[in-house]
Amino acid sequence: MGKISKFLINFNDGAVFTPGNCVTGTVRIDISGSVNFFSIKAEMFGRSQTRWWKKAGKNRKTYKASESYCRQELLLWGTDSTTGFHSLAGSVQKDFVFDLPTNCPSTFHGTLGNVVYSVVVTCRSTGFFRPKESKIEQFFTVLDPIDLSQDHSVTELCRPLELRGEYQHTSCCVTRSCEFDLVTEKRAYIPGERIVINGQISNDSPNRLPFYITLKRQCTFHGRRSGFSMTSRREMKTISRSEAVAMWQADPVLPRMQYVAVNMPSMQIPLNLSASGLRHCRVIDIHYTIEVTGRLSGIFGHKKFSLGEFPVVIGSRIHSEGATAPPLLNNNRSAFSDPPPAFHELEPSAPPEDLHFHAPPGSTGSAPPAWHNEPPPSYDDVINEQQQHDDVTATTAAYHV
């Protein structure tokens, strides 16, 4: 009798697949000697789950929910019967192919819930009283691409997002104030893209004014109370968690000066973010906001403040040439009836970094530096530079949500 020395599951295409396509890979088994077994099966699972608890006096209430998106089984070696056994020796390898449904949500990992996909290989070998089982599980990624250029809401999502507000702080009979008047080029982005801002910030204080732009993700998890209760009707409950996923800090605004930004690239959207909404998942919902914060310094300390949170949409990339997906709709209806503009009209530009200058108080900031008149590089040049760090190939540069 021998034993299994190595059990491997390898996926094709970098272990990243899209709904409606096939999950392909190989199962390799290295055996020292010879092993008798009844069957070796491969199963593909796709599921989501949420779980959290709250204190209720001395006890605690547990809430949870789950969904199953796919489950398929494939016999690799042997048979389903346990009347006879088969033998394997040396190194053996076999391919597997599973079909992903078209309505699968993207892979997601959160604090109170997740959406995961995996392939489990089970080997049922002979034993004294009952068959013994050896299992190995390997996870893969599902990316649900939604092409924003095919959706009617692209007209709204390509409009500028205004980041405006003012703040005053009085300490020791001295009033310090600042005013923000910034605008982004649009309000929908894909991973790897930078948020380009324009506008100015006025610092009416004797100290420098640092300011930050933070991308925050708010996840809403749904679940029902587990266990039997005479008073609970097992209604669906929700809980939300917010976290910062990226932050960008600009140069501080000089005292009594204005910070003028002209087509300045700021924060870069992280590459591994899930798309807004998490389509086809009913137990987890995702929304993104941009928060603008600053810090006014005084004699005895400093005061942090926030101008508010402004909603944005984060999309996903299309990972195959010519891949298409249904438009992003709410309740199967488009939120806007305007026809989408031509795709070439949606290509933004991204000039070099450090695109800002300080203007004296009272100036309008309408005289940008000399480089402002130079033509910016194309969108493809900018996004291709980012794709060099992306391990996913054949990625198209387009707006997707």
mmCIF file of C-alpha atoms in Angstrom:
data_model
loop_
_atom_site.group_PDB
_atom_site.id
_atom_site.type_symbol
_atom_site.label_atom_id
_atom_site.label_comp_id
_atom_site.label_asym_id
_atom_site.label_seq_id
_atom_site.Cartn_x
_atom_site.Cartn_y
_atom_site.Cartn_z
ATOM 1 C CA MET A 1 0.000 0.000 0.000
ATOM 2 C CA GLY A 2 1.170 3.466 -0.817
ATOM 3 C CA LYS A 3 0.000 6.927 0.057
ATOM 4 C CA ILE A 4 -0.813 10.229 -1.633
ATOM 5 C CA SER A 5 2.230 12.483 -1.323
ATOM 6 C CA LYS A 6 0.900 15.502 -3.249
ATOM 7 C CA PHE A 7 -2.610 16.720 -4.108
ATOM 8 C CA LEU A 8 -2.743 19.813 -6.371
ATOM 9 C CA ILE A 9 -5.504 21.827 -8.066
ATOM 10 C CA ASN A 10 -4.331 24.256 -10.747
ATOM 11 C CA PHE A 11 -6.616 26.727 -12.528
ATOM 12 C CA ASN A 12 -6.199 28.153 -16.006
ATOM 13 C CA ASP A 13 -6.488 31.861 -16.895
ATOM 14 C CA GLY A 14 -4.845 32.992 -13.657
ATOM 15 C CA ALA A 15 -7.755 31.576 -11.608
ATOM 16 C CA VAL A 16 -9.974 34.516 -12.692
ATOM 17 C CA PHE A 17 -13.224 33.707 -14.492
ATOM 18 C CA THR A 18 -16.360 35.564 -15.563
ATOM 19 C CA PRO A 19 -20.007 34.450 -15.206
ATOM 20 C CA GLY A 20 -21.296 32.406 -18.125
ATOM 21 C CA ASN A 21 -17.847 31.036 -18.969
ATOM 22 C CA CYS A 22 -16.089 27.788 -18.067
ATOM 23 C CA VAL A 23 -13.893 27.170 -15.039
ATOM 24 C CA THR A 24 -11.022 25.032 -16.287
ATOM 25 C CA GLY A 25 -7.967 23.518 -14.688
ATOM 26 C CA THR A 26 -6.194 20.288 -13.779
ATOM 27 C CA VAL A 27 -6.011 17.960 -10.799
ATOM 28 C CA ARG A 28 -2.644 16.339 -10.170
ATOM 29 C CA ILE A 29 -1.996 13.523 -7.718
ATOM 30 C CA ASP A 30 1.464 12.223 -6.836
ATOM 31 C CA ILE A 31 1.391 8.760 -5.263
ATOM 32 C CA SER A 32 4.212 6.880 -3.617
ATOM 33 C CA GLY A 33 3.556 3.233 -4.326
ATOM 34 C CA SER A 34 -0.007 2.254 -5.178
ATOM 35 C CA VAL A 35 -3.296 3.487 -3.684
ATOM 36 C CA ASN A 36 -6.633 1.692 -3.787
ATOM 37 C CA PHE A 37 -9.715 3.918 -3.924
ATOM 38 C CA PHE A 38 -13.379 3.893 -4.853
ATOM 39 C CA SER A 39 -13.678 7.291 -6.536
ATOM 40 C CA ILE A 40 -12.040 10.682 -6.930
ATOM 41 C CA LYS A 41 -14.497 13.518 -7.562
ATOM 42 C CA ALA A 42 -14.186 17.233 -8.192
ATOM 43 C CA GLU A 43 -16.953 19.615 -7.078
ATOM 44 C CA MET A 44 -17.350 23.319 -7.777
ATOM 45 C CA PHE A 45 -19.084 25.489 -5.159
ATOM 46 C CA GLY A 46 -20.184 29.109 -5.221
ATOM 47 C CA ARG A 47 -21.813 30.601 -2.138
ATOM 48 C CA SER A 48 -22.146 33.711 -0.011
ATOM 49 C CA GLN A 49 -22.651 33.993 3.715
ATOM 50 C CA THR A 50 -23.051 36.658 6.385
ATOM 51 C CA ARG A 51 -22.744 36.261 10.140
ATOM 52 C CA TRP A 52 -22.669 38.602 13.138
ATOM 53 C CA TRP A 53 -23.952 38.729 16.691
ATOM 54 C CA LYS A 54 -25.259 41.271 19.173
ATOM 55 C CA LYS A 55 -25.399 41.202 22.957
ATOM 56 C CA ALA A 56 -28.825 40.763 24.567
ATOM 57 C CA GLY A 57 -28.337 40.924 28.328
ATOM 58 C CA LYS A 58 -26.230 37.952 29.368
ATOM 59 C CA ASN A 59 -26.871 36.222 26.075
ATOM 60 C CA ARG A 60 -26.155 37.141 22.502
ATOM 61 C CA LYS A 61 -28.188 36.990 19.332
ATOM 62 C CA THR A 62 -26.619 35.528 16.227
ATOM 63 C CA TYR A 63 -27.711 36.645 12.764
ATOM 64 C CA LYS A 64 -26.715 34.946 9.532
ATOM 65 C CA ALA A 65 -27.733 34.332 5.945
ATOM 66 C CA SER A 66 -26.392 32.421 2.973
ATOM 67 C CA GLU A 67 -26.918 31.918 -0.739
ATOM 68 C CA SER A 68 -25.783 29.218 -3.143
ATOM 69 C CA TYR A 69 -24.945 30.175 -6.720
ATOM 70 C CA CYS A 70 -23.546 26.991 -8.203
ATOM 71 C CA ARG A 71 -22.707 23.411 -7.319
ATOM 72 C CA GLN A 72 -21.486 20.918 -9.898
ATOM 73 C CA GLU A 73 -19.858 17.507 -9.559
ATOM 74 C CA LEU A 74 -17.445 15.710 -11.893
ATOM 75 C CA LEU A 75 -16.151 12.146 -11.538
ATOM 76 C CA LEU A 76 -12.415 12.065 -12.331
ATOM 77 C CA TRP A 77 -11.405 8.457 -11.516
ATOM 78 C CA GLY A 78 -13.302 5.384 -10.385
ATOM 79 C CA THR A 79 -17.056 4.926 -9.973
ATOM 80 C CA ASP A 80 -19.765 5.892 -7.523
ATOM 81 C CA SER A 81 -20.093 2.294 -6.379
ATOM 82 C CA THR A 82 -18.287 0.945 -3.304
ATOM 83 C CA THR A 83 -18.472 -2.709 -4.382
ATOM 84 C CA GLY A 84 -15.109 -2.622 -6.084
ATOM 85 C CA PHE A 85 -12.009 -0.456 -5.948
ATOM 86 C CA HIS A 86 -9.505 0.956 -8.399
ATOM 87 C CA SER A 87 -5.766 1.532 -8.172
ATOM 88 C CA LEU A 88 -3.504 4.450 -9.049
ATOM 89 C CA ALA A 89 0.279 4.673 -8.956
ATOM 90 C CA GLY A 90 2.883 7.307 -9.751
ATOM 91 C CA SER A 91 1.820 10.748 -10.937
ATOM 92 C CA VAL A 92 -1.565 11.165 -12.588
ATOM 93 C CA GLN A 93 -3.290 14.260 -13.915
ATOM 94 C CA LYS A 94 -6.736 15.011 -15.315
ATOM 95 C CA ASP A 95 -8.458 18.127 -16.635
ATOM 96 C CA PHE A 96 -11.766 19.447 -15.333
ATOM 97 C CA VAL A 97 -14.337 21.817 -16.820
ATOM 98 C CA PHE A 98 -17.229 23.448 -14.937
ATOM 99 C CA ASP A 99 -19.834 25.870 -16.267
ATOM 100 C CA LEU A 100 -20.372 29.085 -14.314
ATOM 101 C CA PRO A 101 -23.954 30.424 -14.304
ATOM 102 C CA THR A 102 -24.518 33.830 -15.850
ATOM 103 C CA ASN A 103 -25.967 35.324 -12.648
ATOM 104 C CA CYS A 104 -22.998 34.870 -10.310
ATOM 105 C CA PRO A 105 -21.829 37.824 -8.177
ATOM 106 C CA SER A 106 -18.189 38.795 -8.014
ATOM 107 C CA THR A 107 -15.886 37.401 -5.360
ATOM 108 C CA PHE A 108 -15.936 39.528 -2.217
ATOM 109 C CA HIS A 109 -14.339 39.380 1.240
ATOM 110 C CA GLY A 110 -15.753 41.547 4.038
ATOM 111 C CA THR A 111 -15.618 41.728 7.810
ATOM 112 C CA LEU A 112 -19.044 40.140 8.356
ATOM 113 C CA GLY A 113 -19.573 38.240 5.124
ATOM 114 C CA ASN A 114 -18.058 37.049 1.866
ATOM 115 C CA VAL A 115 -18.720 35.612 -1.572
ATOM 116 C CA VAL A 116 -16.366 32.753 -2.439
ATOM 117 C CA TYR A 117 -15.924 30.151 -5.166
ATOM 118 C CA SER A 118 -13.874 26.976 -4.890
ATOM 119 C CA VAL A 119 -13.186 23.541 -6.322
ATOM 120 C CA VAL A 120 -13.056 20.627 -3.864
ATOM 121 C CA VAL A 121 -11.477 17.297 -4.828
ATOM 122 C CA THR A 122 -12.470 14.299 -2.689
ATOM 123 C CA CYS A 123 -10.736 10.929 -2.740
ATOM 124 C CA ARG A 124 -12.723 8.027 -1.233
ATOM 125 C CA SER A 125 -10.252 5.280 -0.448
ATOM 126 C CA THR A 126 -10.682 1.852 1.145
ATOM 127 C CA GLY A 127 -10.840 1.405 4.928
ATOM 128 C CA PHE A 128 -11.483 -1.312 7.497
ATOM 129 C CA PHE A 129 -15.085 -0.353 8.339
ATOM 130 C CA ARG A 130 -16.042 2.489 5.976
ATOM 131 C CA PRO A 131 -14.453 4.432 3.122
ATOM 132 C CA LYS A 132 -11.963 7.103 4.140
ATOM 133 C CA GLU A 133 -12.143 10.537 2.539
ATOM 134 C CA SER A 134 -9.280 12.895 1.738
ATOM 135 C CA LYS A 135 -10.206 16.414 0.587
ATOM 136 C CA ILE A 136 -8.410 19.416 -0.830
ATOM 137 C CA GLU A 137 -10.013 22.787 -1.617
ATOM 138 C CA GLN A 138 -8.713 25.564 -3.851
ATOM 139 C CA PHE A 139 -10.394 28.952 -4.291
ATOM 140 C CA PHE A 140 -10.702 30.933 -7.519
ATOM 141 C CA THR A 141 -11.958 34.420 -8.366
ATOM 142 C CA VAL A 142 -15.118 35.372 -10.218
ATOM 143 C CA LEU A 143 -15.293 38.854 -11.721
ATOM 144 C CA ASP A 144 -18.679 40.084 -12.922
ATOM 145 C CA PRO A 145 -17.921 42.780 -15.554
ATOM 146 C CA ILE A 146 -20.515 45.440 -16.310
ATOM 147 C CA ASP A 147 -19.742 47.727 -19.231
ATOM 148 C CA LEU A 148 -20.772 51.234 -18.239
ATOM 149 C CA SER A 149 -20.624 52.461 -21.816
ATOM 150 C CA GLN A 150 -23.618 50.217 -22.584
ATOM 151 C CA ASP A 151 -25.768 51.714 -19.829
ATOM 152 C CA HIS A 152 -27.978 54.792 -20.059
ATOM 153 C CA SER A 153 -26.765 56.005 -16.653
ATOM 154 C CA VAL A 154 -23.347 56.731 -18.166
ATOM 155 C CA THR A 155 -24.588 60.265 -18.854
ATOM 156 C CA GLU A 156 -25.069 60.905 -15.145
ATOM 157 C CA LEU A 157 -21.947 59.054 -13.991
ATOM 158 C CA CYS A 158 -19.723 61.086 -16.317
ATOM 159 C CA ARG A 159 -20.860 64.374 -14.807
ATOM 160 C CA PRO A 160 -18.441 66.159 -12.448
ATOM 161 C CA LEU A 161 -18.687 65.544 -8.707
ATOM 162 C CA GLU A 162 -18.544 68.736 -6.621
ATOM 163 C CA LEU A 163 -16.515 68.574 -3.394
ATOM 164 C CA ARG A 164 -17.415 71.869 -1.777
ATOM 165 C CA GLY A 165 -17.642 73.160 1.772
ATOM 166 C CA GLU A 166 -16.145 75.472 4.369
ATOM 167 C CA TYR A 167 -15.070 75.153 7.978
ATOM 168 C CA GLN A 168 -14.375 77.616 10.789
ATOM 169 C CA HIS A 169 -12.656 77.033 14.115
ATOM 170 C CA THR A 170 -12.402 79.606 16.902
ATOM 171 C CA SER A 171 -9.754 79.219 19.592
ATOM 172 C CA CYS A 172 -8.446 81.853 22.017
ATOM 173 C CA CYS A 173 -10.552 84.539 20.325
ATOM 174 C CA VAL A 174 -8.890 83.758 16.997
ATOM 175 C CA THR A 175 -10.988 82.455 14.109
ATOM 176 C CA ARG A 176 -9.391 80.194 11.562
ATOM 177 C CA SER A 177 -11.267 79.174 8.441
ATOM 178 C CA CYS A 178 -10.829 77.400 5.145
ATOM 179 C CA GLU A 179 -12.951 76.894 2.053
ATOM 180 C CA PHE A 180 -12.913 74.016 -0.419
ATOM 181 C CA ASP A 181 -14.168 74.332 -3.993
ATOM 182 C CA LEU A 182 -13.059 71.171 -5.805
ATOM 183 C CA VAL A 183 -14.607 69.177 -8.621
ATOM 184 C CA THR A 184 -13.767 65.792 -10.145
ATOM 185 C CA GLU A 185 -13.993 65.053 -13.848
ATOM 186 C CA LYS A 186 -16.641 62.341 -13.278
ATOM 187 C CA ARG A 187 -18.119 60.160 -10.570
ATOM 188 C CA ALA A 188 -17.453 56.608 -11.809
ATOM 189 C CA TYR A 189 -14.062 54.895 -11.917
ATOM 190 C CA ILE A 190 -12.460 51.539 -12.574
ATOM 191 C CA PRO A 191 -9.677 49.921 -10.486
ATOM 192 C CA GLY A 192 -6.275 51.344 -11.308
ATOM 193 C CA GLU A 193 -7.657 54.715 -12.451
ATOM 194 C CA ARG A 194 -6.798 58.009 -10.773
ATOM 195 C CA ILE A 195 -9.282 60.617 -9.590
ATOM 196 C CA VAL A 196 -8.499 63.896 -11.347
ATOM 197 C CA ILE A 197 -9.521 67.051 -9.480
ATOM 198 C CA ASN A 198 -9.803 70.736 -10.353
ATOM 199 C CA GLY A 199 -10.561 73.791 -8.252
ATOM 200 C CA GLN A 200 -9.056 75.653 -5.351
ATOM 201 C CA ILE A 201 -8.727 75.622 -1.564
ATOM 202 C CA SER A 202 -8.503 78.849 0.432
ATOM 203 C CA ASN A 203 -6.580 78.809 3.711
ATOM 204 C CA ASP A 204 -7.502 81.838 5.841
ATOM 205 C CA SER A 205 -5.337 80.880 8.803
ATOM 206 C CA PRO A 206 -1.749 81.597 9.931
ATOM 207 C CA ASN A 207 -0.801 77.909 9.718
ATOM 208 C CA ARG A 208 -0.470 75.331 7.001
ATOM 209 C CA LEU A 209 -3.605 73.375 6.081
ATOM 210 C CA PRO A 210 -3.114 69.659 5.325
ATOM 211 C CA PHE A 211 -6.033 67.998 3.563
ATOM 212 C CA TYR A 212 -6.850 64.433 2.563
ATOM 213 C CA ILE A 213 -9.121 62.604 0.140
ATOM 214 C CA THR A 214 -10.268 59.188 1.365
ATOM 215 C CA LEU A 215 -12.117 56.478 -0.537
ATOM 216 C CA LYS A 216 -14.476 54.679 1.855
ATOM 217 C CA ARG A 217 -16.444 51.488 1.335
ATOM 218 C CA GLN A 218 -19.710 50.879 3.152
ATOM 219 C CA CYS A 219 -20.916 47.284 3.249
ATOM 220 C CA THR A 220 -24.452 46.349 4.281
ATOM 221 C CA PHE A 221 -24.935 42.760 5.449
ATOM 222 C CA HIS A 222 -28.346 41.068 5.676
ATOM 223 C CA GLY A 223 -29.269 38.166 7.931
ATOM 224 C CA ARG A 224 -31.909 36.515 10.087
ATOM 225 C CA ARG A 225 -31.616 35.495 13.704
ATOM 226 C CA SER A 226 -30.524 31.879 14.015
ATOM 227 C CA GLY A 227 -32.101 29.433 16.419
ATOM 228 C CA PHE A 228 -35.645 29.145 17.761
ATOM 229 C CA SER A 229 -37.225 32.050 19.611
ATOM 230 C CA MET A 230 -40.806 32.560 20.816
ATOM 231 C CA THR A 231 -40.553 36.340 20.374
ATOM 232 C CA SER A 232 -38.590 36.551 17.130
ATOM 233 C CA ARG A 233 -40.356 36.397 13.778
ATOM 234 C CA ARG A 234 -37.037 35.811 11.984
ATOM 235 C CA GLU A 235 -37.297 39.055 10.090
ATOM 236 C CA MET A 236 -34.388 40.087 7.908
ATOM 237 C CA LYS A 237 -32.017 42.406 9.786
ATOM 238 C CA THR A 238 -29.160 44.535 8.447
ATOM 239 C CA ILE A 239 -25.872 45.802 9.787
ATOM 240 C CA SER A 240 -23.422 48.182 8.097
ATOM 241 C CA ARG A 241 -19.664 48.508 8.314
ATOM 242 C CA SER A 242 -17.578 51.328 6.825
ATOM 243 C CA GLU A 243 -13.858 51.213 6.129
ATOM 244 C CA ALA A 244 -11.244 53.308 4.360
ATOM 245 C CA VAL A 245 -9.772 51.488 1.361
ATOM 246 C CA ALA A 246 -7.482 54.244 -0.007
ATOM 247 C CA MET A 247 -6.270 57.707 1.035
ATOM 248 C CA TRP A 248 -4.402 60.498 -0.728
ATOM 249 C CA GLN A 249 -2.674 63.465 0.930
ATOM 250 C CA ALA A 250 -1.807 66.596 -1.019
ATOM 251 C CA ASP A 251 0.808 69.204 -0.205
ATOM 252 C CA PRO A 252 -0.371 71.449 2.657
ATOM 253 C CA VAL A 253 -1.975 74.749 1.696
ATOM 254 C CA LEU A 254 0.313 77.609 2.697
ATOM 255 C CA PRO A 255 -0.910 80.167 5.271
ATOM 256 C CA ARG A 256 -3.164 82.907 3.842
ATOM 257 C CA MET A 257 -2.887 81.373 0.389
ATOM 258 C CA GLN A 258 -5.008 79.544 -2.155
ATOM 259 C CA TYR A 259 -4.230 76.064 -3.421
ATOM 260 C CA VAL A 260 -5.165 75.844 -7.099
ATOM 261 C CA ALA A 261 -5.423 72.428 -8.791
ATOM 262 C CA VAL A 262 -5.722 72.089 -12.571
ATOM 263 C CA ASN A 263 -6.325 68.541 -13.867
ATOM 264 C CA MET A 264 -4.361 67.138 -10.944
ATOM 265 C CA PRO A 265 -4.326 63.331 -10.549
ATOM 266 C CA SER A 266 -4.968 62.444 -6.919
ATOM 267 C CA MET A 267 -5.938 59.104 -5.412
ATOM 268 C CA GLN A 268 -5.548 55.879 -7.361
ATOM 269 C CA ILE A 269 -8.386 53.365 -7.130
ATOM 270 C CA PRO A 270 -7.013 50.074 -5.686
ATOM 271 C CA LEU A 271 -6.839 47.181 -8.127
ATOM 272 C CA ASN A 272 -8.609 44.604 -5.957
ATOM 273 C CA LEU A 273 -11.833 46.486 -5.188
ATOM 274 C CA SER A 274 -15.204 44.860 -5.775
ATOM 275 C CA ALA A 275 -17.656 46.751 -7.945
ATOM 276 C CA SER A 276 -20.413 48.853 -6.427
ATOM 277 C CA GLY A 277 -23.673 47.095 -5.691
ATOM 278 C CA LEU A 278 -22.323 43.503 -5.851
ATOM 279 C CA ARG A 279 -24.864 42.528 -8.481
ATOM 280 C CA HIS A 280 -26.770 39.200 -8.094
ATOM 281 C CA CYS A 281 -26.012 39.021 -4.336
ATOM 282 C CA ARG A 282 -29.002 39.591 -2.045
ATOM 283 C CA VAL A 283 -27.245 39.342 1.330
ATOM 284 C CA ILE A 284 -24.400 41.862 0.787
ATOM 285 C CA ASP A 285 -24.527 45.364 -0.686
ATOM 286 C CA ILE A 286 -21.576 47.702 -1.368
ATOM 287 C CA HIS A 287 -21.391 51.475 -1.788
ATOM 288 C CA TYR A 288 -18.417 53.840 -2.103
ATOM 289 C CA THR A 289 -17.942 57.462 -1.060
ATOM 290 C CA ILE A 290 -15.190 60.068 -1.212
ATOM 291 C CA GLU A 291 -14.539 61.941 2.025
ATOM 292 C CA VAL A 292 -12.616 65.230 2.105
ATOM 293 C CA THR A 293 -10.959 66.008 5.443
ATOM 294 C CA GLY A 294 -8.573 68.664 6.699
ATOM 295 C CA ARG A 295 -6.756 69.827 9.828
ATOM 296 C CA LEU A 296 -6.623 73.346 11.201
ATOM 297 C CA SER A 297 -3.798 74.018 13.656
ATOM 298 C CA GLY A 298 -4.019 76.373 16.621
ATOM 299 C CA ILE A 299 -1.947 77.464 19.589
ATOM 300 C CA PHE A 300 -2.837 74.559 21.846
ATOM 301 C CA GLY A 301 -3.511 71.874 19.281
ATOM 302 C CA HIS A 302 -5.234 71.138 16.031
ATOM 303 C CA LYS A 303 -8.782 70.431 14.916
ATOM 304 C CA LYS A 304 -9.668 67.761 12.373
ATOM 305 C CA PHE A 305 -12.800 68.245 10.294
ATOM 306 C CA SER A 306 -14.705 66.610 7.469
ATOM 307 C CA LEU A 307 -16.525 68.336 4.634
ATOM 308 C CA GLY A 308 -18.749 65.296 4.119
ATOM 309 C CA GLU A 309 -18.923 62.131 2.065
ATOM 310 C CA PHE A 310 -19.725 62.235 -1.640
ATOM 311 C CA PRO A 311 -21.001 59.099 -3.457
ATOM 312 C CA VAL A 312 -19.016 57.558 -6.316
ATOM 313 C CA VAL A 313 -19.359 54.368 -8.339
ATOM 314 C CA ILE A 314 -16.531 51.844 -8.623
ATOM 315 C CA GLY A 315 -16.659 49.433 -11.523
ATOM 316 C CA SER A 316 -14.689 46.439 -12.744
ATOM 317 C CA ARG A 317 -12.538 45.721 -15.746
ATOM 318 C CA ILE A 318 -13.509 43.516 -18.652
ATOM 319 C CA HIS A 319 -10.992 40.674 -18.808
ATOM 320 C CA SER A 320 -11.551 39.403 -22.319
ATOM 321 C CA GLU A 321 -11.559 41.157 -25.623
ATOM 322 C CA GLY A 322 -15.094 41.794 -26.775
ATOM 323 C CA ALA A 323 -16.671 40.596 -23.510
ATOM 324 C CA THR A 324 -20.039 42.104 -22.820
ATOM 325 C CA ALA A 325 -22.337 42.189 -19.826
ATOM 326 C CA PRO A 326 -25.790 43.514 -19.048
ATOM 327 C CA PRO A 327 -26.021 47.192 -18.091
ATOM 328 C CA LEU A 328 -26.105 48.329 -14.485
ATOM 329 C CA LEU A 329 -29.789 48.759 -13.732
ATOM 330 C CA ASN A 330 -31.783 49.222 -10.562
ATOM 331 C CA ASN A 331 -34.975 47.160 -10.402
ATOM 332 C CA ASN A 332 -34.493 46.242 -14.086
ATOM 333 C CA ARG A 333 -34.961 49.873 -15.120
ATOM 334 C CA SER A 334 -32.527 52.549 -16.165
ATOM 335 C CA ALA A 335 -32.323 55.499 -13.804
ATOM 336 C CA PHE A 336 -31.831 57.943 -16.668
ATOM 337 C CA SER A 337 -33.525 58.147 -20.033
ATOM 338 C CA ASP A 338 -30.894 60.211 -21.848
ATOM 339 C CA PRO A 339 -29.115 58.299 -24.628
ATOM 340 C CA PRO A 340 -25.481 57.477 -23.848
ATOM 341 C CA PRO A 341 -22.824 59.548 -25.596
ATOM 342 C CA ALA A 342 -20.399 58.037 -28.045
ATOM 343 C CA PHE A 343 -17.642 56.044 -26.397
ATOM 344 C CA HIS A 344 -14.845 58.218 -27.762
ATOM 345 C CA GLU A 345 -16.415 61.201 -25.998
ATOM 346 C CA LEU A 346 -15.959 59.498 -22.612
ATOM 347 C CA GLU A 347 -12.184 59.186 -22.700
ATOM 348 C CA PRO A 348 -10.677 61.348 -19.934
ATOM 349 C CA SER A 349 -7.187 62.778 -19.881
ATOM 350 C CA ALA A 350 -4.523 62.612 -17.212
ATOM 351 C CA PRO A 351 -1.677 65.165 -17.251
ATOM 352 C CA PRO A 352 1.534 64.729 -15.269
ATOM 353 C CA GLU A 353 1.413 64.716 -11.485
ATOM 354 C CA ASP A 354 2.025 67.622 -9.064
ATOM 355 C CA LEU A 355 -0.332 69.787 -11.079
ATOM 356 C CA HIS A 356 -1.043 72.551 -8.619
ATOM 357 C CA PHE A 357 0.232 75.960 -7.637
ATOM 358 C CA HIS A 358 -0.323 78.441 -4.842
ATOM 359 C CA ALA A 359 -2.045 81.699 -5.691
ATOM 360 C CA PRO A 360 -2.065 84.787 -3.463
ATOM 361 C CA PRO A 361 -5.293 85.590 -1.617
ATOM 362 C CA GLY A 362 -7.904 87.404 -3.639
ATOM 363 C CA SER A 363 -6.772 85.973 -6.964
ATOM 364 C CA THR A 364 -9.159 83.875 -9.009
ATOM 365 C CA GLY A 365 -6.601 81.250 -9.855
ATOM 366 C CA SER A 366 -7.527 81.499 -13.529
ATOM 367 C CA ALA A 367 -3.958 81.700 -14.786
ATOM 368 C CA PRO A 368 -2.633 78.122 -14.813
ATOM 369 C CA PRO A 369 1.024 77.241 -15.368
ATOM 370 C CA ALA A 370 2.518 77.099 -18.840
ATOM 371 C CA TRP A 371 2.192 73.305 -19.067
ATOM 372 C CA HIS A 372 -1.582 73.631 -18.897
ATOM 373 C CA ASN A 373 -1.716 74.446 -22.598
ATOM 374 C CA GLU A 374 0.128 71.263 -23.547
ATOM 375 C CA PRO A 375 -2.049 68.425 -24.873
ATOM 376 C CA PRO A 376 -2.540 65.661 -22.281
ATOM 377 C CA PRO A 377 -1.643 62.034 -23.038
ATOM 378 C CA SER A 378 -4.369 59.687 -24.191
ATOM 379 C CA TYR A 379 -6.336 57.512 -21.835
ATOM 380 C CA ASP A 380 -4.802 54.334 -23.293
ATOM 381 C CA ASP A 381 -1.267 55.561 -22.486
ATOM 382 C CA VAL A 382 -2.202 56.174 -18.888
ATOM 383 C CA ILE A 383 -4.113 52.945 -18.275
ATOM 384 C CA ASN A 384 -1.480 50.798 -20.061
ATOM 385 C CA GLU A 385 1.134 52.013 -17.598
ATOM 386 C CA GLN A 386 -1.000 50.735 -14.751
ATOM 387 C CA GLN A 387 -1.667 47.415 -16.479
ATOM 388 C CA GLN A 388 2.028 46.557 -16.320
ATOM 389 C CA HIS A 389 1.493 45.860 -12.623
ATOM 390 C CA ASP A 390 -1.684 43.873 -13.196
ATOM 391 C CA ASP A 391 -1.312 40.118 -13.466
ATOM 392 C CA VAL A 392 -4.500 39.809 -15.476
ATOM 393 C CA THR A 393 -3.899 39.970 -19.212
ATOM 394 C CA ALA A 394 -6.074 41.021 -22.152
ATOM 395 C CA THR A 395 -7.721 43.820 -20.167
ATOM 396 C CA THR A 396 -9.676 46.453 -22.062
ATOM 397 C CA ALA A 397 -9.590 50.095 -20.993
ATOM 398 C CA ALA A 398 -13.202 51.211 -20.717
ATOM 399 C CA TYR A 399 -15.631 52.517 -18.187
ATOM 400 C CA HIS A 400 -17.364 49.679 -16.411
ATOM 401 C CA VAL A 401 -19.451 49.508 -13.298
#
